[in-house]
Amino acid sequence: MPKDVARRSEDQYEVPGRVEPREAARARPAKDSRSSKSSKSSKYGKKYRYLRLLPEALIRFGGFRKRKKDKSSVSRKPGELDDSSEQPCGLGCLVSPCCECCNNIRCFMVFYCILVLCQGVVFGLTDVSIGNVQRNYSLKTIEKLALELSYDISSGLVAMFIAFYGDRKKVTWFVASSFLIGLGSLLCALPFINEEKNKSKVGIEDICTEMKVVSGCQSSDASFQSKYLYFITLGQTMQGIAGMPLYILGTTFIDENVATHSAGIYVGIAECTSMIGYGMGYVIGAPLVKVPENSTSATNTTGTNGSTEWLWTWWIRFLSATLVAWFTLIPLSCFPHNMPGSTRIKAAKRKQLHWFDSKLKDLQVGTSIKDLCAVFWILMKNPVLICLSLSKATEYLVIIGAAEFLPIYLENQFMLTPPVATILAGLVLIPGGALGQLLGGIIASTLEMSCKALMRFIMATSVISLILLMFITFVRCNPLQFAGINEDYDGEGQLGNLTAPCNEKCRCSSSVYSSICGRDDIEYFSPCFAGCMYSKALTQKKTYYNCSCIKEGLITADEEGDFIDARRGKCDAKCYKLPLFVAFIFSTLVFSGFSGVPIVLAIMRIVPVQLRSLALGVCYVVLRIFGTIPGPSIFKMSGENSCIFRDVNECGHTGRCWIYNKTRMAYLLVGISFLCKLCTIIFTTTAFFMYKRQVNESTDIPNITVKNPKVKKKRRN
């Protein structure tokens, strides 16, 4: 018989114990089950309820602990659970029965999702702001790394400490998280206060003039740059510390208060909310991005008192996020550490027979640093946990790659303007990722997947997204002719050099990229490099005339009878594959997002209940080391490899890449994403077979059936 038990699959031992908090609360045994109650006692039942809450309020206010009663003096029925650790809803000593209607996981999820949404908005605003500053200021490599990696490094350093010490007082850490998110957003707003007042934008059109005065090297605003670097880095560090209680303790808190197979829906809602918040921050911050403006004369846009320009500043957006985050302080602090019904849910989950590593099964965790290090080392030696954590890291690499590459890819592959490419990338990335996370959690909960079924689901969806990625390689447009890049000015110039005999006297600058399309269907870097002498703004698009480098093509006249040589903007690529590309990339992101929530659920299933927070802490440490910290650098280095022409300003500093090799960029985007998804499949497959082998070899699981806790409710009466 023991051999048959050992061969039994893990699916047979996982018996779902669906206990919702409301049902568990109703299933509590009454203190007096006698049927001979008088009508007078039922009449004053509400009054006794108020009196019953008063001692609990005094205990919470004074910090007194309830004395443990002697077991001999308390008559407890067999199988009856001790729910004395469950607490009412209230703020300190202010405990009101009216608040009890909100003392459940659904009301908690409302304020929890508001806080997660707020942090996502701050992420989006910060990313847009950092990108804007990097384009307009010459930052050193160490400064760029400080801005981009401060969140990931700080969160990775504190993940295990928060998971270890915060597991006992989760609600307190949620409140601290709310305060730190607001404080971090406020720090990000400080550099912009009083910086955008009385600023003027001066733009000069880059046309061909022999007597052009080339401006010398001008130093950037060092005071703003240093102030921005200091406050944004500090604010990002605060956000990193604040994020770990939300994503580690928040996930385990949800799991403790819902049934086993309901956790996926709640976790999926939280993950979806985070991505929607990031998209909102990106959309809110996009209008504030500085775009180079060309005009024939200097223009002054100095702000005046009483105008509404203060609404279009960075700091008001960060300040709004601060207020929303601090709005959740009081509601979150009212929730107890143990909600009504959580005792019965935890007891039911302990009866669900999962396979655990023999080192983790009866592990007793202390409170010292030595205990933390010991538990961390034991969990790091768990191969199933490490493989699943690496799978989550590779999944994040796909998201990072899409966020880094997709806007630039759309701009260069389908000849879109930067604002249109950014908006379209946001409309594809955010709904695709959010929908995938939500549907992944719903599917896992609806089908009541076991641990092995979750791993199978991850592998299946990863294979589908891998196939869709292969189709994206073939959805691309043919490159257009670009003067000086892949076209040599009709044989007068050289490839790779924008300067030719037709524009060598114009003293053109490559630091101003303002592409125009000539009547010869050739794109030029700027009107100056096309040799255009003057321009008009008769219609929505500017037109250019007397361009010495444009000698062929259809000649058309404007309203005044002058012959137009070029128009502002990119040439028509005559490529109609954009809808097909959007459909493929959206489907890829949805199927890729399916595996996010199942990975988290599988990690929580392979360890005992008391170690789930620590297991998620290990997961986030691995995620930071192998995913979010090296990820942006890897994709940026790959993007640099496909760059053809780069900006070099008057000071000689190398700036952003203006022109990319479209074919190489397509292969890099698909190739790196393909490799990441392949690693996800490999790591998950390894975890699956190791888990399956250890379950089959284990003989510690007895052959018993766990009864559904709902049946106990029918037996009482």
XYZ file of C-alpha atoms in Angstrom:
717
model
C 0.000 0.000 0.000
C 2.781 2.541 0.721
C 4.165 2.001 -2.777
C 0.774 2.771 -4.287
C 0.611 5.925 -2.238
C 4.059 6.980 -3.399
C 3.131 6.493 -7.051
C -0.020 8.455 -6.703
C -0.004 11.759 -8.603
C 0.124 15.040 -6.795
C -3.233 16.012 -8.286
C -5.002 13.401 -6.169
C -3.692 14.872 -2.955
C -4.744 18.415 -3.612
C -8.347 18.644 -2.503
C -9.799 22.073 -2.993
C -11.081 23.610 0.175
C -13.246 26.461 -0.945
C -14.017 28.579 2.067
C -14.941 32.147 1.446
C -14.500 34.603 4.347
C -18.215 35.315 4.570
C -19.112 31.645 4.676
C -16.408 30.920 7.186
C -17.662 33.678 9.414
C -21.176 32.238 9.297
C -19.836 28.785 10.077
C -18.500 29.763 13.506
C -20.066 27.790 16.370
C -22.352 29.771 18.604
C -21.404 30.127 22.236
C -24.805 28.908 23.367
C -26.640 26.459 21.095
C -29.593 25.929 23.392
C -32.969 26.454 21.702
C -34.662 27.825 24.861
C -33.612 31.475 24.378
C -36.064 34.077 25.511
C -37.321 36.829 23.201
C -35.801 39.384 25.560
C -32.231 38.177 24.924
C -32.737 38.345 21.164
C -34.174 41.824 21.498
C -31.022 43.138 23.164
C -28.635 41.142 20.985
C -27.285 44.264 19.269
C -26.641 45.916 22.605
C -24.564 42.958 23.760
C -22.628 43.137 20.502
C -21.524 46.670 21.339
C -20.478 45.583 24.814
C -18.607 42.623 23.392
C -16.499 44.923 21.174
C -15.518 47.206 24.069
C -12.956 44.873 25.701
C -11.382 44.206 22.311
C -11.090 47.959 21.740
C -9.402 48.399 25.116
C -6.994 45.593 24.350
C -6.014 47.183 21.017
C -5.700 50.605 22.616
C -3.597 49.547 25.595
C -1.517 46.975 23.818
C -2.543 44.272 26.276
C -2.493 40.714 25.129
C -5.219 38.306 25.913
C -4.157 35.868 28.577
C -4.055 32.306 27.475
C -6.653 30.349 29.330
C -5.883 27.025 30.809
C -6.951 24.239 28.495
C -8.545 22.400 31.373
C -10.787 25.371 32.164
C -12.053 25.777 28.661
C -14.357 23.175 27.244
C -13.785 23.066 23.497
C -15.600 20.697 21.224
C -13.533 18.298 19.114
C -12.587 19.915 15.807
C -13.595 23.388 16.973
C -11.106 26.090 15.930
C -9.732 28.846 18.127
C -10.694 32.076 16.352
C -9.642 34.383 19.191
C -6.870 35.862 16.997
C -9.456 37.364 14.627
C -9.987 41.043 15.287
C -12.672 43.612 14.475
C -12.273 46.468 12.049
C -11.297 49.798 13.549
C -8.695 52.491 13.975
C -6.823 51.940 17.224
C -9.303 52.122 20.095
C -12.069 53.341 17.783
C -13.920 50.122 16.997
C -17.356 50.534 15.493
C -19.847 47.814 14.541
C -20.686 49.847 11.442
C -17.175 49.147 10.197
C -17.665 45.396 10.395
C -19.499 45.318 7.062
C -16.187 46.334 5.428
C -14.101 43.835 7.372
C -13.615 41.449 4.450
C -11.165 40.809 1.658
C -13.277 42.527 -0.995
C -13.216 45.896 0.744
C -9.528 45.450 1.434
C -8.937 44.843 -2.289
C -10.517 48.200 -3.142
C -7.994 50.238 -1.155
C -5.151 47.847 -1.964
C -5.775 48.240 -5.706
C -5.973 52.031 -5.349
C -2.531 52.007 -3.754
C -1.109 49.640 -6.404
C -2.645 51.811 -9.132
C -1.063 54.893 -7.577
C 2.391 53.320 -7.552
C 1.938 52.303 -11.185
C 1.130 55.908 -12.079
C 4.302 57.078 -10.321
C 6.291 54.442 -12.263
C 4.905 55.682 -15.562
C 5.537 59.341 -14.755
C 9.077 58.603 -13.586
C 9.955 56.575 -16.684
C 8.673 59.290 -19.029
C 10.496 61.959 -17.005
C 13.797 60.043 -16.989
C 13.611 59.478 -20.737
C 12.901 63.167 -21.288
C 15.863 64.251 -19.154
C 18.221 61.783 -20.846
C 17.316 63.236 -24.244
C 17.822 66.832 -23.168
C 20.826 66.522 -20.844
C 24.185 64.830 -21.239
C 24.269 62.395 -18.336
C 27.181 60.216 -17.356
C 26.837 56.447 -17.402
C 26.798 56.202 -13.608
C 24.067 58.853 -13.459
C 21.920 56.960 -15.956
C 22.351 53.756 -13.981
C 21.425 55.524 -10.742
C 18.196 56.808 -12.274
C 17.199 53.551 -13.929
C 18.261 50.953 -11.356
C 17.680 52.639 -7.988
C 14.194 51.095 -7.709
C 15.302 47.563 -8.582
C 18.404 47.595 -6.382
C 16.609 48.984 -3.322
C 13.704 46.543 -3.666
C 16.064 43.594 -4.125
C 18.020 44.504 -1.000
C 14.996 44.741 1.301
C 12.825 41.968 -0.191
C 13.893 39.203 2.221
C 13.859 41.451 5.304
C 10.319 42.623 4.570
C 9.145 39.073 3.817
C 10.717 37.797 7.070
C 9.771 40.504 9.561
C 6.584 41.716 7.884
C 4.817 38.363 7.706
C 3.447 38.735 11.235
C 2.127 42.307 10.904
C 1.169 42.659 7.257
C -1.340 45.492 7.640
C 1.228 47.666 9.420
C 3.553 47.254 6.456
C 0.758 48.154 4.034
C 0.276 51.426 5.879
C 4.038 52.076 5.795
C 3.965 51.295 2.069
C 1.235 53.862 1.514
C 3.250 56.532 3.308
C 6.482 55.720 1.442
C 4.783 55.735 -1.968
C 3.410 59.195 -1.275
C 6.765 60.393 0.055
C 8.633 58.980 -2.942
C 6.240 60.686 -5.354
C 6.661 63.951 -3.463
C 10.453 63.680 -3.756
C 10.100 63.174 -7.514
C 8.034 66.367 -7.718
C 10.554 68.599 -5.911
C 13.030 69.120 -8.822
C 10.276 70.531 -11.047
C 8.885 73.110 -8.637
C 9.809 76.637 -9.832
C 11.849 75.161 -12.681
C 9.296 75.546 -15.468
C 8.328 79.117 -14.701
C 9.544 81.937 -16.904
C 11.178 79.575 -19.375
C 11.238 80.387 -23.052
C 11.578 77.994 -25.940
C 13.656 79.235 -28.831
C 13.777 77.230 -32.039
C 15.598 78.135 -35.226
C 14.905 76.306 -38.450
C 17.868 74.438 -39.888
C 17.888 75.602 -43.555
C 20.772 76.108 -45.932
C 22.488 79.485 -45.463
C 26.134 80.114 -46.254
C 26.473 82.831 -43.584
C 24.994 80.672 -40.833
C 26.420 81.304 -37.376
C 27.039 77.956 -35.700
C 26.472 78.170 -31.956
C 29.288 76.962 -29.754
C 29.230 74.419 -27.005
C 26.808 75.497 -24.279
C 26.712 73.837 -20.885
C 23.400 72.519 -19.644
C 21.611 73.609 -16.510
C 23.884 71.958 -13.954
C 21.785 72.998 -10.950
C 18.614 71.381 -12.268
C 20.522 68.308 -13.443
C 22.113 67.645 -10.054
C 18.890 68.381 -8.192
C 16.930 66.102 -10.495
C 19.458 63.285 -10.138
C 19.426 63.470 -6.343
C 15.663 63.674 -5.772
C 14.601 61.186 -8.451
C 17.133 58.612 -7.251
C 15.952 59.062 -3.661
C 12.311 58.908 -4.729
C 12.899 55.737 -6.737
C 14.629 54.166 -3.740
C 11.571 54.952 -1.596
C 9.315 53.408 -4.232
C 11.440 50.255 -4.288
C 11.176 49.813 -0.530
C 7.432 50.550 -0.610
C 6.748 48.098 -3.417
C 7.902 44.952 -1.649
C 5.197 44.902 1.059
C 2.583 45.331 -1.664
C 3.786 42.567 -3.961
C 5.094 40.083 -1.365
C 2.998 40.565 1.780
C -0.045 41.686 -0.208
C -0.065 38.464 -2.217
C 0.225 36.243 0.867
C -2.369 38.313 2.753
C -4.834 37.760 -0.094
C -3.993 34.048 -0.157
C -4.648 33.744 3.599
C -8.142 35.224 3.337
C -9.552 33.452 0.287
C -9.953 29.832 -0.734
C -7.072 28.107 -2.474
C -8.547 28.262 -5.947
C -9.916 31.791 -5.555
C -6.520 33.390 -4.955
C -5.730 33.528 -8.688
C -8.582 35.929 -9.414
C -7.575 38.361 -6.665
C -3.865 38.246 -7.537
C -4.725 38.705 -11.216
C -6.782 41.792 -10.403
C -3.860 43.261 -8.443
C -1.355 42.574 -11.261
C -3.750 43.987 -13.847
C -4.252 47.131 -11.749
C -0.500 47.680 -11.539
C -0.097 47.592 -15.319
C -3.081 49.877 -15.872
C -1.557 52.349 -13.416
C 1.724 52.332 -15.343
C -0.170 53.046 -18.555
C -2.065 55.908 -16.929
C 1.200 57.451 -15.735
C 2.670 57.135 -19.204
C -0.370 58.813 -20.795
C -0.459 61.582 -18.173
C 3.245 62.342 -18.566
C 3.467 62.056 -22.372
C 2.133 65.586 -23.119
C 4.942 67.071 -21.002
C 7.747 65.522 -23.050
C 9.842 68.174 -24.750
C 9.665 67.903 -28.531
C 12.105 69.839 -30.736
C 10.322 72.680 -32.492
C 11.420 74.315 -35.714
C 10.404 77.834 -36.629
C 11.742 80.637 -38.739
C 12.011 82.973 -35.786
C 12.510 82.806 -32.071
C 9.345 82.296 -30.073
C 8.829 83.069 -26.435
C 6.445 80.978 -24.344
C 7.107 82.509 -20.968
C 4.413 81.705 -18.464
C 2.415 84.496 -16.896
C 0.630 84.747 -13.609
C -2.984 83.757 -13.737
C -2.539 81.448 -16.722
C -3.391 77.749 -16.668
C 0.119 76.648 -17.638
C 0.763 75.450 -14.105
C -1.508 72.493 -14.907
C 0.968 71.343 -17.526
C 3.869 70.814 -15.188
C 5.410 67.676 -13.815
C 5.134 68.488 -10.140
C 1.337 68.772 -10.057
C 1.074 65.208 -11.359
C 3.485 63.782 -8.809
C 1.736 65.757 -6.070
C -1.639 64.326 -7.118
C -0.212 60.809 -6.864
C 1.077 61.650 -3.376
C -2.374 62.731 -2.210
C -4.028 59.605 -3.604
C -1.463 57.352 -1.901
C -1.886 59.077 1.439
C -5.662 58.851 1.049
C -5.370 55.075 1.623
C -3.453 55.477 4.909
C -6.436 55.539 7.268
C -8.619 52.932 5.478
C -5.775 50.403 5.322
C -4.875 50.939 8.985
C -8.444 50.007 9.980
C -8.169 46.433 8.715
C -7.094 43.801 11.276
C -4.132 41.500 10.854
C -6.506 38.516 10.952
C -9.836 39.004 9.210
C -12.982 37.133 10.246
C -12.912 33.648 8.759
C -9.150 33.591 8.169
C -8.580 31.030 10.936
C -10.851 28.480 9.293
C -9.365 29.184 5.844
C -5.813 28.657 7.111
C -6.844 25.442 8.859
C -8.455 24.154 5.669
C -5.324 24.940 3.661
C -3.129 23.093 6.151
C -5.247 19.992 5.564
C -4.753 20.206 1.806
C -1.950 17.761 1.175
C 0.740 19.302 -1.014
C 4.214 17.930 -1.467
C 6.888 19.890 0.401
C 10.604 19.483 0.612
C 11.471 17.409 3.699
C 13.626 20.298 4.958
C 10.647 22.676 4.807
C 7.863 20.451 6.047
C 8.425 20.862 9.794
C 10.713 23.897 9.697
C 10.324 26.250 12.656
C 11.231 29.855 11.819
C 12.616 32.137 14.520
C 12.968 35.908 14.576
C 16.720 36.486 14.497
C 18.970 37.399 11.590
C 20.571 33.976 11.911
C 17.195 32.341 11.343
C 16.602 34.568 8.315
C 19.911 33.567 6.753
C 19.263 29.904 7.461
C 15.801 29.932 5.904
C 17.047 31.955 2.923
C 19.815 29.426 2.273
C 17.401 26.481 2.560
C 14.970 28.089 0.101
C 17.776 28.945 -2.320
C 18.675 25.242 -2.390
C 15.116 24.333 -3.414
C 15.501 23.623 -7.164
C 11.780 23.866 -7.970
C 11.516 27.301 -6.357
C 14.626 28.601 -8.138
C 13.464 27.323 -11.537
C 10.055 28.970 -11.145
C 11.715 32.210 -10.009
C 13.962 32.155 -13.080
C 10.859 31.618 -15.218
C 9.338 34.764 -13.739
C 12.594 36.660 -14.392
C 12.629 35.668 -18.065
C 8.970 36.668 -18.368
C 9.846 40.127 -17.065
C 12.635 40.323 -19.635
C 10.039 39.974 -22.395
C 7.989 42.829 -20.915
C 11.095 44.999 -20.536
C 12.142 44.246 -24.113
C 8.730 45.180 -25.458
C 8.696 48.421 -23.457
C 12.225 49.366 -24.614
C 12.002 48.333 -28.249
C 8.385 48.679 -29.350
C 8.070 52.509 -29.627
C 11.352 52.809 -31.543
C 10.473 49.782 -33.655
C 7.089 51.218 -34.663
C 8.614 54.623 -35.403
C 11.312 53.285 -37.703
C 9.669 50.203 -39.183
C 6.329 51.768 -40.127
C 7.509 55.394 -40.544
C 5.428 56.836 -37.707
C 6.083 60.057 -35.851
C 7.445 59.697 -32.284
C 4.182 60.773 -30.546
C 2.060 58.409 -32.653
C 4.523 55.537 -32.129
C 4.574 56.106 -28.357
C 0.777 56.247 -28.068
C 0.333 53.143 -30.218
C 2.949 51.248 -28.203
C 1.136 52.171 -24.989
C -2.207 51.069 -26.413
C -0.690 47.695 -27.315
C 1.540 47.087 -24.282
C -0.732 48.063 -21.409
C -4.031 46.404 -22.432
C -2.209 43.323 -23.709
C -0.175 42.790 -20.546
C -3.027 43.692 -18.185
C -5.524 41.459 -19.983
C -3.067 38.576 -19.959
C -2.437 38.867 -16.216
C -6.154 39.060 -15.423
C -7.193 36.191 -17.698
C -4.329 34.032 -16.439
C -5.553 34.369 -12.857
C -9.192 33.798 -13.821
C -8.406 30.669 -15.852
C -6.225 29.214 -13.090
C -8.975 29.784 -10.507
C -11.884 28.664 -12.668
C -10.226 25.380 -13.622
C -8.991 24.888 -10.020
C -5.530 23.968 -11.253
C -3.179 21.927 -9.127
C 0.495 22.782 -8.875
C 1.439 20.539 -11.783
C -1.472 21.822 -13.841
C -0.251 25.384 -13.283
C 3.165 24.454 -14.646
C 1.588 22.774 -17.670
C -0.458 25.908 -18.295
C 2.681 28.068 -18.156
C 4.458 25.840 -20.668
C 1.475 25.723 -23.047
C 0.931 29.494 -23.135
C 4.662 30.110 -23.527
C 4.777 27.810 -26.556
C 1.838 29.682 -28.137
C 3.493 33.069 -27.582
C 6.715 31.617 -29.006
C 4.928 30.649 -32.224
C 3.347 34.103 -32.510
C 6.765 35.702 -32.077
C 8.057 33.800 -35.102
C 5.313 35.288 -37.291
C 6.261 38.831 -36.212
C 9.630 38.416 -37.947
C 7.934 38.383 -41.345
C 5.734 41.432 -40.682
C 8.024 44.290 -41.638
C 8.335 46.973 -44.297
C 11.002 47.477 -46.920
C 13.468 50.273 -46.067
C 13.061 53.603 -47.840
C 15.824 55.521 -49.521
C 17.595 57.890 -47.120
C 20.127 60.361 -48.494
C 23.571 59.674 -47.058
C 22.506 56.409 -45.367
C 21.469 53.961 -48.087
C 21.435 56.453 -50.993
C 24.478 58.420 -52.157
C 22.923 61.678 -53.476
C 22.715 60.310 -57.043
C 26.340 59.259 -56.967
C 27.671 62.598 -55.712
C 28.103 61.571 -52.060
C 29.140 58.606 -49.983
C 27.095 56.128 -47.969
C 27.300 56.819 -44.252
C 28.020 60.529 -44.759
C 25.202 63.084 -44.754
C 27.409 65.761 -46.298
C 27.653 65.925 -50.100
C 28.851 68.530 -52.640
C 25.296 69.841 -52.932
C 25.108 70.800 -49.231
C 28.712 71.205 -48.084
C 28.430 75.020 -48.009
C 25.279 74.973 -45.877
C 27.108 74.227 -42.603
C 24.447 71.740 -41.512
C 24.262 70.249 -38.035
C 23.403 66.610 -37.346
C 22.170 67.471 -33.837
C 18.805 68.657 -35.229
C 16.813 65.837 -36.818
C 13.927 67.211 -38.870
C 13.305 64.814 -41.728
C 11.755 65.965 -44.999
C 10.550 64.028 -48.027
C 11.729 65.285 -51.408
C 9.766 65.133 -54.619
C 12.190 62.369 -55.659
C 10.742 60.143 -52.856
C 14.040 60.260 -50.982
C 14.128 61.170 -47.290
C 16.622 63.782 -46.092
C 17.916 64.266 -42.566
C 16.893 67.953 -42.473
C 16.081 70.791 -44.925
C 19.683 71.907 -44.610
C 21.092 68.574 -45.815
C 18.667 68.721 -48.756
C 20.074 72.154 -49.643
C 16.741 73.966 -49.231
C 17.035 77.753 -49.157
C 13.678 78.791 -47.671
C 10.300 77.441 -46.569
C 6.627 78.336 -46.387
C 3.841 77.398 -44.023
C 0.841 77.826 -46.277
C -0.830 74.550 -45.283
C -0.658 72.198 -42.330
C 2.702 70.845 -43.515
C 5.667 73.070 -44.252
C 6.994 73.111 -47.785
C 10.574 73.780 -48.872
C 11.937 75.392 -52.014
C 15.156 75.739 -54.032
C 16.660 72.520 -52.656
C 19.990 72.006 -54.404
C 20.196 68.264 -53.636
C 16.742 67.454 -55.074
C 16.909 67.342 -58.872
C 14.373 64.726 -59.937
C 10.741 63.915 -59.333
C 7.314 65.300 -60.058
C 7.176 69.095 -59.886
C 4.119 70.657 -58.238
C 3.320 74.310 -57.532
C 1.837 75.829 -54.398
C -0.914 78.475 -54.169
C 1.525 81.252 -54.985
C 2.954 79.480 -58.015
C 6.313 78.460 -56.516
C 7.563 74.943 -57.223
C 7.697 72.695 -54.185
C 10.816 70.570 -53.743
C 10.123 68.899 -50.388
C 7.572 68.579 -47.622
C 8.101 68.207 -43.913
C 7.875 64.677 -42.502
C 8.747 61.176 -43.553
C 8.063 59.722 -46.975
C 5.143 57.366 -47.448
C 6.428 53.842 -46.890
C 3.446 52.373 -48.780
C 3.408 49.589 -46.234
C 0.052 48.394 -44.940
C 1.203 45.707 -42.522
C 0.819 47.780 -39.342
C -2.612 46.324 -38.344
C -1.251 42.811 -38.803
C 1.798 43.611 -36.691
C -0.365 45.117 -33.921
C -2.579 42.016 -33.902
C 0.404 39.664 -33.611
C 2.226 41.649 -30.915
C -0.988 42.122 -28.900
C -1.728 38.375 -29.012
C 1.868 37.614 -28.038
C 1.664 39.900 -25.009
C -1.675 38.426 -23.904
C -0.409 34.829 -24.043
C 2.851 35.889 -22.429
C 0.919 37.534 -19.587
C -1.044 34.323 -18.979
C 1.922 32.833 -17.132
C 2.442 35.707 -14.652
C -0.157 34.795 -12.007
C 0.210 30.971 -12.361
C 3.936 31.269 -11.589
C 3.137 33.113 -8.345
C 0.472 30.549 -7.403
C 2.821 27.656 -8.119
C 5.537 29.190 -5.936
C 3.091 29.477 -3.032
C 1.981 25.861 -3.472
C 5.442 24.269 -3.196
C 6.210 25.651 0.275
C 4.301 25.463 3.589
C 1.945 28.267 4.566
C 4.379 29.828 7.049
C 7.102 30.137 4.369
C 5.086 31.614 1.491
C 6.146 35.206 2.104
C 9.795 34.134 2.298
C 9.432 32.113 -0.913
C 8.070 35.180 -2.716
C 10.938 37.184 -1.240
C 13.426 34.742 -2.767
C 11.529 34.980 -6.054
C 11.845 38.771 -6.131
C 15.548 38.627 -5.281
C 16.116 36.262 -8.221
C 13.870 38.435 -10.377
C 15.931 41.547 -9.653
C 19.304 39.857 -10.136
C 18.506 38.055 -13.399
C 15.617 40.121 -14.764
C 14.928 43.759 -14.058
C 18.494 44.895 -13.243
C 20.333 43.567 -16.326
C 17.262 43.605 -18.604
C 17.215 47.288 -19.680
C 20.963 47.299 -20.289
C 20.771 44.159 -22.439
C 18.037 45.553 -24.658
C 19.652 48.971 -24.946
C 22.936 47.408 -25.985
C 21.068 45.367 -28.586
C 19.368 48.506 -29.841
C 22.703 50.260 -30.154
C 23.859 47.410 -32.376
C 21.164 48.224 -34.959
C 21.862 51.986 -34.989
C 23.049 53.467 -38.292
C 23.330 57.158 -37.514
C 23.679 58.816 -34.116
C 23.384 62.396 -32.887
C 26.629 64.247 -32.110
C 26.033 67.717 -30.648
C 28.218 70.819 -30.723
C 30.076 69.700 -27.600
C 31.016 66.396 -29.207
C 28.765 64.315 -26.946
C 27.116 61.295 -28.499
C 23.361 61.458 -28.139
C 20.362 59.401 -29.188
C 20.220 57.259 -32.298
C 18.357 58.895 -35.163
C 18.275 56.106 -37.751
C 18.146 52.326 -37.296
C 18.630 49.318 -39.526
C 15.068 48.033 -39.801
C 15.882 44.437 -40.690
C 18.469 44.061 -37.946
C 16.114 45.678 -35.436
C 13.331 43.216 -36.305
C 15.611 40.222 -35.836
C 16.960 41.610 -32.548
C 13.508 42.307 -31.107
C 12.134 38.908 -32.042
C 15.379 37.043 -31.313
C 15.837 38.277 -27.749
C 12.140 37.820 -26.931
C 12.253 34.338 -28.472
C 15.266 33.441 -26.346
C 13.548 34.699 -23.163
C 10.382 32.708 -23.848
C 12.473 29.642 -24.632
C 14.218 30.030 -21.261
C 10.798 30.278 -19.596
C 9.767 26.970 -21.155
C 13.059 25.303 -20.194
C 12.962 26.479 -16.569
C 9.282 25.603 -16.127
C 9.750 22.176 -17.730
C 12.694 21.501 -15.426
C 10.643 22.530 -12.386
C 7.734 20.363 -13.559
C 9.749 17.145 -13.916
C 11.693 17.724 -10.702
C 8.459 18.343 -8.826
C 6.814 15.297 -10.395
C 9.765 13.045 -9.562
C 9.944 14.216 -5.951
C 6.196 13.724 -5.489
C 6.390 10.190 -6.873
C 9.377 9.342 -4.703
C 7.870 10.784 -1.519
C 6.254 8.346 0.916
C 5.315 10.907 3.558
C 1.833 11.586 2.189
C -0.825 9.402 3.795
C -3.777 8.061 1.906
C -6.536 10.154 3.440
C -9.230 12.322 2.003
C -9.755 15.863 3.211
C -13.355 16.782 3.720
C -14.648 20.092 2.530
C -14.994 22.487 5.496
C -18.461 23.453 4.245
C -19.769 20.055 5.369
C -19.041 20.951 8.993
C -21.502 23.767 8.740
C -24.338 21.329 8.095
C -23.416 19.105 11.045
C -23.831 21.874 13.619
C -27.325 22.506 14.806
